[in-house]
Coordinates of C-alpha atoms and ligand atoms in Angstrom, one line a residue:
M222 CA 70.1 -48.2 73.2
P223 CA 67.8 -48.0 70.1
A224 CA 68.5 -44.9 67.9
K225 CA 66.1 -42.6 66.1
I226 CA 67.1 -42.9 62.4
A227 CA 66.2 -41.0 59.3
I228 CA 66.9 -42.2 55.8
V229 CA 66.7 -39.8 52.9
G230 CA 65.7 -41.6 49.7
A231 CA 63.7 -44.8 49.2
G232 CA 65.7 -46.2 46.4
I233 CA 67.0 -49.8 46.7
T234 CA 69.9 -48.5 48.9
G235 CA 67.6 -46.7 51.4
L236 CA 65.2 -49.7 51.5
S237 CA 68.0 -52.2 52.1
A238 CA 69.4 -50.0 55.0
A239 CA 65.9 -49.8 56.6
Y240 CA 65.4 -53.5 56.3
T241 CA 68.8 -54.2 57.9
L242 CA 68.3 -51.7 60.7
E243 CA 65.0 -53.4 61.6
K244 CA 66.8 -56.8 61.6
L245 CA 69.4 -55.4 64.0
G246 CA 66.6 -54.4 66.4
E247 CA 66.0 -50.8 65.5
D248 CA 62.3 -49.7 65.7
D249 CA 62.4 -46.0 65.1
I250 CA 63.2 -45.5 61.4
T251 CA 61.7 -43.0 59.0
I252 CA 62.3 -42.9 55.3
F253 CA 61.8 -39.5 53.5
E254 CA 61.2 -40.0 49.8
S255 CA 60.7 -37.1 47.4
S256 CA 58.7 -39.0 44.8
R257 CA 55.3 -40.7 45.2
R258 CA 56.7 -44.2 45.0
L259 CA 59.3 -46.5 46.5
G260 CA 62.3 -48.0 44.5
G261 CA 64.0 -45.0 42.9
K262 CA 65.5 -46.2 39.6
V263 CA 64.0 -49.7 40.0
Y264 CA 60.6 -49.3 38.3
T265 CA 58.5 -51.9 36.6
N266 CA 55.7 -50.6 34.4
H267 CA 52.8 -52.5 32.9
I268 CA 51.8 -51.2 29.5
K269 CA 49.0 -53.0 27.6
E270 CA 50.0 -56.7 28.0
F271 CA 53.8 -55.9 28.3
L272 CA 56.0 -55.8 31.3
V273 CA 58.3 -52.9 30.8
E274 CA 61.3 -52.2 33.0
E275 CA 62.1 -48.5 33.0
G276 CA 65.3 -48.9 34.9
P277 CA 67.2 -52.1 35.8
D278 CA 66.1 -55.1 33.9
C279 CA 67.9 -57.8 35.9
F280 CA 70.8 -58.2 38.3
F281 CA 74.2 -59.8 38.3
T282 CA 74.2 -62.8 40.6
R283 CA 77.9 -63.1 41.0
K284 CA 78.0 -60.0 43.2
E285 CA 77.4 -60.1 46.9
G286 CA 74.3 -58.4 48.1
A287 CA 71.2 -59.6 46.2
L288 CA 70.8 -63.3 46.4
S289 CA 71.2 -63.6 50.2
L290 CA 68.6 -60.9 50.8
I291 CA 66.2 -62.4 48.2
H292 CA 66.5 -65.7 50.1
E293 CA 65.9 -64.1 53.5
I294 CA 62.7 -62.3 52.3
G295 CA 61.4 -65.4 50.6
L296 CA 61.4 -64.2 47.0
E297 CA 63.6 -67.0 45.5
S298 CA 60.6 -68.7 43.9
E299 CA 59.9 -65.5 41.9
L300 CA 63.3 -65.5 40.2
V301 CA 63.6 -66.3 36.6
A302 CA 66.7 -67.0 34.5
P303 CA 67.1 -65.7 30.9
K304 CA 65.8 -67.9 28.2
T305 CA 68.9 -67.5 26.1
K306 CA 72.2 -65.9 27.1
E307 CA 73.5 -65.2 23.6
F308 CA 74.4 -61.6 23.1
G309 CA 75.5 -59.7 20.0
L310 CA 77.9 -57.1 18.9
F311 CA 77.2 -55.0 15.8
T312 CA 80.4 -54.0 14.2
S313 CA 81.6 -53.4 10.6
G314 CA 78.0 -53.6 9.4
K315 CA 77.4 -57.1 10.8
L316 CA 75.8 -58.6 13.9
H317 CA 78.2 -61.1 15.6
R318 CA 77.5 -63.4 18.5
V319 CA 79.7 -62.6 21.6
P320 CA 81.2 -65.9 22.9
G321 CA 79.8 -66.9 26.3
G322 CA 83.0 -66.2 28.2
L323 CA 83.2 -62.7 26.9
V324 CA 79.6 -61.6 27.7
T325 CA 80.3 -61.2 31.4
F326 CA 84.1 -61.3 31.1
T327 CA 84.1 -64.1 33.6
H328 CA 85.8 -66.7 31.5
L329 CA 88.4 -65.0 29.3
T330 CA 89.7 -68.2 27.9
P331 CA 91.7 -68.6 24.6
N332 CA 88.6 -70.4 23.2
A333 CA 86.4 -67.4 23.9
I334 CA 88.9 -65.1 22.2
N335 CA 89.3 -67.5 19.2
D336 CA 85.6 -67.8 18.9
A337 CA 85.1 -64.0 18.7
T338 CA 84.3 -63.6 14.9
F339 CA 84.4 -59.8 15.3
L340 CA 88.2 -59.9 16.1
S341 CA 90.7 -59.9 13.3
P342 CA 93.5 -62.6 13.3
E343 CA 95.9 -59.9 14.4
G344 CA 93.5 -58.7 17.1
K345 CA 93.1 -62.3 18.4
A346 CA 96.9 -62.9 18.4
R347 CA 97.5 -59.8 20.4
A348 CA 94.7 -60.6 22.9
L349 CA 96.0 -64.2 23.3
A350 CA 99.4 -62.7 24.2
E351 CA 97.9 -61.1 27.3
A352 CA 99.9 -63.3 29.7
D353 CA 103.1 -62.0 28.2
Q354 CA 102.5 -58.4 29.0
M355 CA 104.1 -56.7 32.0
P356 CA 101.7 -56.0 34.9
G357 CA 100.7 -52.4 35.6
Q358 CA 102.1 -50.3 38.5
E359 CA 99.7 -47.5 39.0
D360 CA 97.2 -47.3 41.9
D361 CA 94.4 -47.0 39.4
E362 CA 93.9 -46.7 35.7
S363 CA 91.2 -46.4 33.1
I364 CA 89.4 -49.3 31.5
E365 CA 90.9 -48.3 28.2
S366 CA 94.4 -48.2 29.5
F367 CA 94.1 -51.5 31.3
F368 CA 92.6 -53.5 28.4
T369 CA 94.7 -51.9 25.7
R370 CA 97.8 -52.6 27.6
R371 CA 96.8 -56.2 28.4
F372 CA 94.8 -57.4 25.3
G373 CA 95.6 -54.8 22.7
P374 CA 93.7 -51.9 21.1
E375 CA 91.4 -53.9 19.0
F376 CA 90.2 -56.1 21.8
Y377 CA 89.6 -53.0 23.9
R378 CA 87.6 -51.2 21.1
L379 CA 85.4 -54.2 20.2
A380 CA 85.0 -56.1 23.4
A381 CA 86.0 -54.2 26.6
E382 CA 84.8 -50.8 25.6
P383 CA 81.2 -51.9 24.7
L384 CA 80.8 -54.6 27.3
L385 CA 82.5 -53.0 30.3
A386 CA 82.5 -49.2 29.7
G387 CA 79.5 -48.8 27.4
T388 CA 77.2 -50.5 29.8
H389 CA 77.9 -47.6 32.2
G390 CA 77.1 -45.1 29.5
G391 CA 80.6 -43.8 29.9
D392 CA 83.9 -43.2 28.4
G393 CA 86.4 -46.1 28.9
G394 CA 89.2 -43.6 28.7
S395 CA 88.3 -42.1 32.1
L396 CA 86.3 -44.8 34.0
S397 CA 88.2 -46.4 36.8
M398 CA 89.3 -50.0 36.7
R399 CA 89.9 -50.1 40.4
A400 CA 86.4 -48.8 41.4
L401 CA 84.4 -50.6 38.7
Y402 CA 86.3 -53.9 38.2
P403 CA 88.4 -54.4 41.3
G404 CA 88.4 -58.1 40.8
Y405 CA 90.3 -57.9 37.4
F406 CA 92.5 -55.1 38.7
R407 CA 93.6 -57.2 41.7
L408 CA 94.0 -60.4 39.6
E409 CA 96.5 -58.7 37.3
R410 CA 98.4 -57.1 40.1
S411 CA 98.5 -60.4 42.1
Y412 CA 99.2 -62.9 39.3
G413 CA 100.9 -60.7 36.7
S414 CA 98.2 -61.4 34.1
L415 CA 94.4 -61.5 34.1
T416 CA 94.1 -64.8 32.2
A417 CA 96.7 -66.4 34.4
G418 CA 95.0 -65.1 37.5
M419 CA 91.7 -66.5 36.3
Q420 CA 93.2 -69.9 35.7
E421 CA 94.9 -70.0 39.1
T422 CA 91.8 -69.0 41.0
K423 CA 89.5 -71.3 39.0
A424 CA 89.7 -74.1 41.6
S425 CA 88.5 -71.8 44.4
H426 CA 86.0 -70.0 42.3
P427 CA 84.5 -72.7 40.0
K428 CA 81.8 -70.3 38.8
G429 CA 84.3 -67.9 37.4
I430 CA 85.8 -64.6 38.5
S431 CA 83.7 -61.6 38.5
G432 CA 85.5 -58.4 37.7
S433 CA 83.4 -56.5 40.1
A434 CA 83.7 -58.3 43.4
V435 CA 83.1 -61.5 45.3
V436 CA 81.9 -64.4 43.1
V437 CA 80.2 -66.8 45.5
D438 CA 78.2 -65.4 48.4
P439 CA 79.1 -67.8 51.3
S440 CA 75.8 -67.0 53.1
L441 CA 73.8 -68.6 50.3
P442 CA 72.1 -71.9 51.0
V443 CA 73.1 -74.8 48.8
Q444 CA 69.6 -75.1 47.5
S445 CA 69.8 -71.9 45.5
P446 CA 67.8 -70.2 42.7
P447 CA 68.2 -70.8 39.0
H448 CA 71.8 -70.8 38.0
S449 CA 72.6 -67.9 35.8
S450 CA 74.9 -64.8 35.9
F451 CA 71.8 -62.7 35.5
L452 CA 68.4 -63.1 37.0
T453 CA 65.2 -61.1 37.3
F454 CA 61.7 -61.6 38.8
S455 CA 58.7 -63.0 37.0
G456 CA 56.7 -59.9 38.1
G457 CA 59.6 -57.5 37.2
M458 CA 62.3 -55.9 39.3
G459 CA 59.6 -54.0 41.2
T460 CA 59.0 -57.3 43.1
L461 CA 62.2 -56.7 45.0
V462 CA 61.1 -53.2 46.1
E463 CA 57.7 -54.5 47.2
G464 CA 59.3 -57.6 48.8
I465 CA 61.6 -55.5 51.0
A466 CA 58.9 -52.9 51.9
A467 CA 56.6 -55.8 52.9
Q468 CA 59.1 -56.7 55.6
F469 CA 58.9 -53.4 57.4
K470 CA 57.2 -53.5 60.8
H471 CA 58.6 -50.3 62.3
T472 CA 59.8 -48.3 59.4
K473 CA 57.6 -45.3 58.6
V474 CA 57.7 -44.3 54.9
R475 CA 57.0 -40.7 54.0
L476 CA 56.4 -40.4 50.3
N477 CA 56.2 -36.9 48.5
S478 CA 58.5 -35.7 51.3
P479 CA 61.7 -34.2 49.7
I480 CA 64.5 -33.1 52.0
S481 CA 65.0 -30.1 49.8
D482 CA 68.1 -28.3 51.0
A483 CA 70.9 -28.0 53.5
N484 CA 68.6 -26.5 56.2
A485 CA 66.1 -29.3 55.9
L486 CA 68.9 -31.8 56.4
S487 CA 70.2 -29.9 59.4
D488 CA 66.7 -30.1 60.9
L489 CA 66.8 -33.9 60.5
E490 CA 70.2 -33.9 62.1
Q491 CA 68.7 -32.1 65.1
E492 CA 65.8 -34.4 65.4
Y493 CA 67.4 -37.8 64.7
D494 CA 70.4 -39.6 66.1
R495 CA 71.6 -40.8 62.6
V496 CA 70.7 -39.7 59.1
L497 CA 71.5 -41.8 56.1
V498 CA 71.6 -39.8 52.9
A499 CA 70.8 -42.5 50.3
V500 CA 70.4 -40.3 47.3
P501 CA 72.9 -40.0 44.3
A502 CA 75.8 -37.5 44.7
N503 CA 74.1 -35.0 42.4
A504 CA 71.1 -34.8 44.8
A505 CA 73.3 -35.0 47.9
V506 CA 75.2 -31.9 46.8
W507 CA 72.2 -29.7 47.6
L508 CA 71.9 -31.2 51.1
L509 CA 75.6 -31.0 51.9
P510 CA 76.9 -28.0 50.1
E511 CA 80.1 -27.9 52.1
F512 CA 81.2 -31.1 50.3
R513 CA 80.3 -29.8 46.9
Y514 CA 84.0 -29.8 45.8
L515 CA 84.0 -33.6 46.3
L516 CA 80.4 -34.6 45.4
E517 CA 80.5 -32.6 42.1
Q518 CA 83.5 -34.6 41.0
I519 CA 81.2 -37.7 40.7
R520 CA 79.6 -37.0 37.4
H521 CA 76.4 -38.6 36.1
K522 CA 75.4 -39.3 32.5
S523 CA 72.0 -39.3 31.0
S524 CA 70.3 -42.0 28.9
A525 CA 67.2 -42.3 26.8
I526 CA 65.5 -45.6 26.3
V527 CA 62.7 -46.3 23.8
T528 CA 60.6 -49.5 24.3
F529 CA 58.8 -50.9 21.3
S530 CA 56.4 -53.8 20.7
V531 CA 56.7 -55.5 17.3
N532 CA 54.7 -58.3 15.8
R533 CA 57.0 -61.3 15.7
K534 CA 56.0 -62.1 12.2
H535 CA 57.4 -58.8 11.0
I536 CA 60.9 -59.5 12.3
L537 CA 62.6 -61.2 9.4
S538 CA 66.1 -61.4 10.9
E539 CA 67.1 -64.3 13.1
M540 CA 66.1 -63.7 16.8
N541 CA 68.5 -65.9 18.6
L542 CA 70.2 -63.2 20.6
T543 CA 69.1 -61.3 23.6
G544 CA 70.3 -58.0 22.1
F545 CA 73.4 -56.3 20.9
L546 CA 75.8 -53.5 21.7
I547 CA 77.6 -51.2 19.3
P548 CA 81.2 -50.1 19.9
K549 CA 81.5 -46.4 20.7
H550 CA 83.5 -45.5 17.6
E551 CA 80.8 -47.0 15.3
Q552 CA 77.7 -45.6 17.1
G553 CA 75.2 -43.4 15.3
A554 CA 72.0 -42.7 17.2
L555 CA 72.0 -46.1 18.9
S556 CA 74.4 -47.6 21.5
G557 CA 72.6 -51.0 21.7
A558 CA 69.3 -52.7 22.1
T559 CA 67.8 -55.7 23.9
W560 CA 65.1 -58.0 22.8
S561 CA 63.6 -58.1 26.3
S562 CA 61.0 -60.8 25.4
E563 CA 63.7 -63.1 23.9
K564 CA 65.6 -62.9 27.1
W565 CA 62.6 -63.1 29.4
S566 CA 59.6 -64.7 27.8
H567 CA 57.1 -63.5 30.4
R568 CA 57.5 -59.9 29.3
A569 CA 55.4 -59.9 26.1
P570 CA 52.2 -61.7 25.0
A571 CA 52.4 -64.5 22.5
G572 CA 53.3 -63.4 19.0
Q573 CA 54.8 -60.1 20.1
V574 CA 58.4 -59.0 20.7
L575 CA 59.4 -56.4 23.3
M576 CA 62.5 -54.4 22.3
R577 CA 64.4 -51.8 24.3
A578 CA 66.6 -49.4 22.3
F579 CA 69.3 -47.4 24.1
L580 CA 70.0 -44.1 22.3
A581 CA 73.5 -42.7 22.0
I582 CA 72.6 -39.0 22.1
D583 CA 73.7 -36.2 24.4
E584 CA 71.6 -34.9 27.2
E585 CA 70.5 -31.7 25.4
Q586 CA 69.2 -33.6 22.4
M587 CA 67.4 -36.0 24.7
N588 CA 65.6 -33.3 26.6
Q589 CA 64.8 -31.1 23.5
A590 CA 63.5 -33.8 21.2
D591 CA 59.9 -35.0 21.7
D592 CA 59.0 -38.7 22.2
E593 CA 58.0 -39.1 18.6
H594 CA 61.4 -37.9 17.4
L595 CA 63.3 -40.2 19.8
A596 CA 61.2 -43.2 18.8
R597 CA 61.8 -42.5 15.1
L598 CA 65.5 -42.1 15.7
A599 CA 65.6 -45.5 17.5
S600 CA 63.4 -47.4 15.1
D601 CA 65.4 -46.1 12.0
A602 CA 68.6 -47.2 13.6
I603 CA 67.3 -50.6 14.5
R604 CA 66.0 -51.2 11.0
Q605 CA 69.5 -50.7 9.7
I606 CA 70.6 -53.7 11.8
I607 CA 67.7 -56.1 11.6
T608 CA 64.9 -56.5 9.0
V609 CA 61.5 -55.4 10.3
S610 CA 58.8 -55.6 7.7
G611 CA 56.0 -54.0 9.7
P612 CA 55.5 -51.2 12.3
M613 CA 57.6 -50.8 15.4
N614 CA 55.1 -49.5 18.0
P615 CA 56.7 -47.2 20.6
L616 CA 55.3 -48.2 24.1
L617 CA 57.3 -45.8 26.2
V618 CA 60.2 -43.3 26.0
T619 CA 62.1 -43.0 29.2
R620 CA 64.5 -40.2 29.8
W621 CA 67.0 -40.8 32.6
N622 CA 68.5 -37.5 33.4
Q623 CA 71.9 -37.6 35.1
A624 CA 71.2 -41.1 36.3
L625 CA 74.3 -43.1 35.4
P626 CA 77.2 -42.5 37.8
Q627 CA 80.7 -42.2 36.3
Y628 CA 83.4 -43.6 38.6
K629 CA 86.4 -41.9 37.2
V630 CA 90.0 -42.9 37.7
G631 CA 90.8 -42.0 41.4
H632 CA 87.2 -42.6 42.5
L633 CA 88.2 -44.7 45.5
D634 CA 90.6 -41.9 46.7
L635 CA 87.7 -39.4 46.3
L636 CA 85.5 -41.6 48.5
D637 CA 88.3 -41.7 51.2
S638 CA 88.4 -37.9 51.2
L639 CA 84.6 -37.7 51.4
R640 CA 84.6 -40.2 54.3
N641 CA 87.3 -38.3 56.0
D642 CA 85.6 -34.9 55.6
L643 CA 82.2 -36.2 56.6
R644 CA 83.7 -36.7 60.1
S645 CA 82.8 -33.1 60.7
R646 CA 79.1 -34.2 60.5
P647 CA 79.2 -37.4 62.6
K648 CA 75.4 -38.0 62.4
I649 CA 75.4 -38.0 58.6
F650 CA 76.1 -41.1 56.5
L651 CA 76.2 -41.5 52.7
A652 CA 75.5 -44.6 50.6
G653 CA 74.2 -45.6 47.2
T654 CA 74.8 -45.8 43.5
S655 CA 77.2 -42.8 43.2
Y656 CA 79.7 -44.2 45.7
G657 CA 80.4 -47.9 46.4
G658 CA 79.0 -49.7 43.4
I659 CA 76.4 -49.1 40.7
G660 CA 74.3 -52.2 40.2
V661 CA 71.3 -53.3 42.2
P662 CA 73.4 -55.9 44.3
D663 CA 76.0 -53.2 45.1
C664 CA 73.3 -50.8 46.3
L665 CA 71.7 -53.5 48.4
R666 CA 75.1 -54.3 49.9
Q667 CA 75.8 -50.6 50.6
G668 CA 72.4 -50.2 52.3
K669 CA 73.3 -53.1 54.6
E670 CA 76.8 -51.9 55.3
A671 CA 75.5 -48.4 56.0
A672 CA 73.1 -49.8 58.6
Y673 CA 76.0 -51.6 60.4
T674 CA 78.2 -48.5 60.2
M675 CA 75.4 -46.2 61.6
L676 CA 75.1 -48.5 64.6
D677 CA 78.8 -48.7 64.9
L678 CA 78.8 -52.4 64.3
K679 CA 81.2 -54.4 62.2
Ligands
FAD716 C1 68.5 -46.9 32.9 C2 69.1 -47.7 33.9 C3 69.3 -49.1 33.8 C4 69.9 -49.8 34.8 N1 70.1 -51.2 34.6 C5 70.6 -51.9 35.6 C6 70.5 -53.3 35.5 O1 70.1 -53.9 34.6 N2 71.0 -54.0 36.6 C7 71.5 -53.4 37.7 O2 71.9 -54.1 38.7 N3 71.5 -52.1 37.9 C8 71.1 -51.3 36.8 N4 71.0 -50.0 37.0 C9 71.6 -49.3 38.2 C10 70.6 -49.4 39.4 O3 69.3 -49.4 39.0 C11 70.8 -48.2 40.3 O4 72.2 -48.0 40.6 C12 70.1 -48.4 41.7 O5 68.8 -48.7 41.5 C13 70.3 -47.1 42.5 O6 69.7 -47.2 43.7 P1 69.9 -46.1 44.8 O7 68.9 -46.4 45.9 O8 71.3 -45.9 45.2 O9 69.5 -44.7 44.1 P2 68.1 -44.2 43.4 O10 67.4 -45.4 42.8 O11 68.5 -43.1 42.6 O12 67.2 -43.8 44.7 C14 67.4 -42.6 45.3 C15 66.0 -42.2 45.8 O13 66.1 -40.9 46.5 C16 65.1 -40.1 46.2 N5 65.5 -38.7 46.4 C17 66.4 -38.0 45.7 N6 66.6 -36.8 46.2 C18 65.9 -36.7 47.4 C19 65.7 -35.8 48.4 N7 66.3 -34.6 48.4 N8 64.8 -36.0 49.4 C20 64.2 -37.2 49.4 N9 64.3 -38.2 48.5 C21 65.2 -37.9 47.5 C22 64.8 -40.4 44.7 O14 63.5 -40.0 44.3 C23 65.0 -41.9 44.7 O15 63.8 -42.6 45.0 C24 70.4 -49.2 36.0 C25 70.2 -47.8 36.1 C26 69.6 -47.1 35.1 C27 69.4 -45.6 35.3

């Protein structure tokens, strides 16, 4: 019998859940969204002639969840691959190219390690001895512990920390390998070594092993979109939000409709057969205070991004990279930057470069400083890395307060406890960025899985 279903939150998780529920034949779905727009953190802005992503800029194609949905809703033709995949690392006062296999950590070959100009001969020798190290025994461990143990401290500090922990805005010493990179974690435990595991499984996964999850989505048609580990949409990531919402036939969307506290959630529970709480844990805690002791353990970090336009003729450094990261121990005000328009040419008019700078400042400083101050901080830091002979024009300063979930060691056990305790509220379901995966594909997958779980389907 069809159910009456409420979804709290119209981020990409809530939208994916509603879309799947409709596909499964449900026709009484209402989404309650506190803000005045759909998409949550997925937000494409158009400023002057620039396409500015305020949140996600692209998605990882080697994870299950995104490409199959994009195919189903007919958005494949809108996908674009990056113009260049070269990424940089700024360390010891120099910008280095990160070898291809290390950018996504999908091909950790001896060649990739040998080509890493930022590693010392000793650092390379230690990293190349990865296969000789004993496998770990713990149920979970931090990114720092895993990569230091396997590849040595230098490789951790200069490669794994910036590329795997830094991209989560977090501290590699506490982030969970098992929750964030289960693929690598399992490979080591199964094959005794990560590189040996990658070699062994190469035949069955010719596109490489993703640390995060499944590499090849079996439901994909052979005729698939541009081949790249990362893709975006020509009209920006907002295309995905609009594309999913355009499929709705029965879903009612209530914007400016926050479910503001535990009583409001209880009212929904009375009125609806199922309620999906598709908001981050730090918002869910106000709706489910009895689970505060678990939800509050999932911390979220803040992040400030300054987007600039720069006249191309004023950039005197070579622009053959899509951007760079800075290892944590060498960061000043900046953790990294991307040259968005070098990666995706459609984002800036001819003759202009669109830059996105990620500030490495704490939340208090982010909220106290005005836009002008943050823009100056970012431009000063960038000018220390590349030579810009003219103005860097700030287009936008985005403050993401408590928006980056931190999956700490033991995160998956915490989720088990949460799932277990939630049995006391059988009509309530939780999904989204704070729980079973952070990226856009993870959230799309979680929305889909939540729809099946709510209907008690496999
Ligand atoms: C700066 C940044 C960059 C990122 N870059 C990438 C990237 O390049 N690639 C990638 O794959 N991922 C990236 N991510 C991660 C990805 O964007 C998010 O994990 C994902 O969009 C989260 O979706 P969600 O639906 O789970 O949560 P959200 O997007 O947070 O959606 C939750 C929704 O719930 C609403 N809400 C909250 N409380 C209530 C309430 N009480 N009542 C009603 N509504 C409520 C919110 O307004 C929001 O719309 C990035 C994230 C950030 C912050």
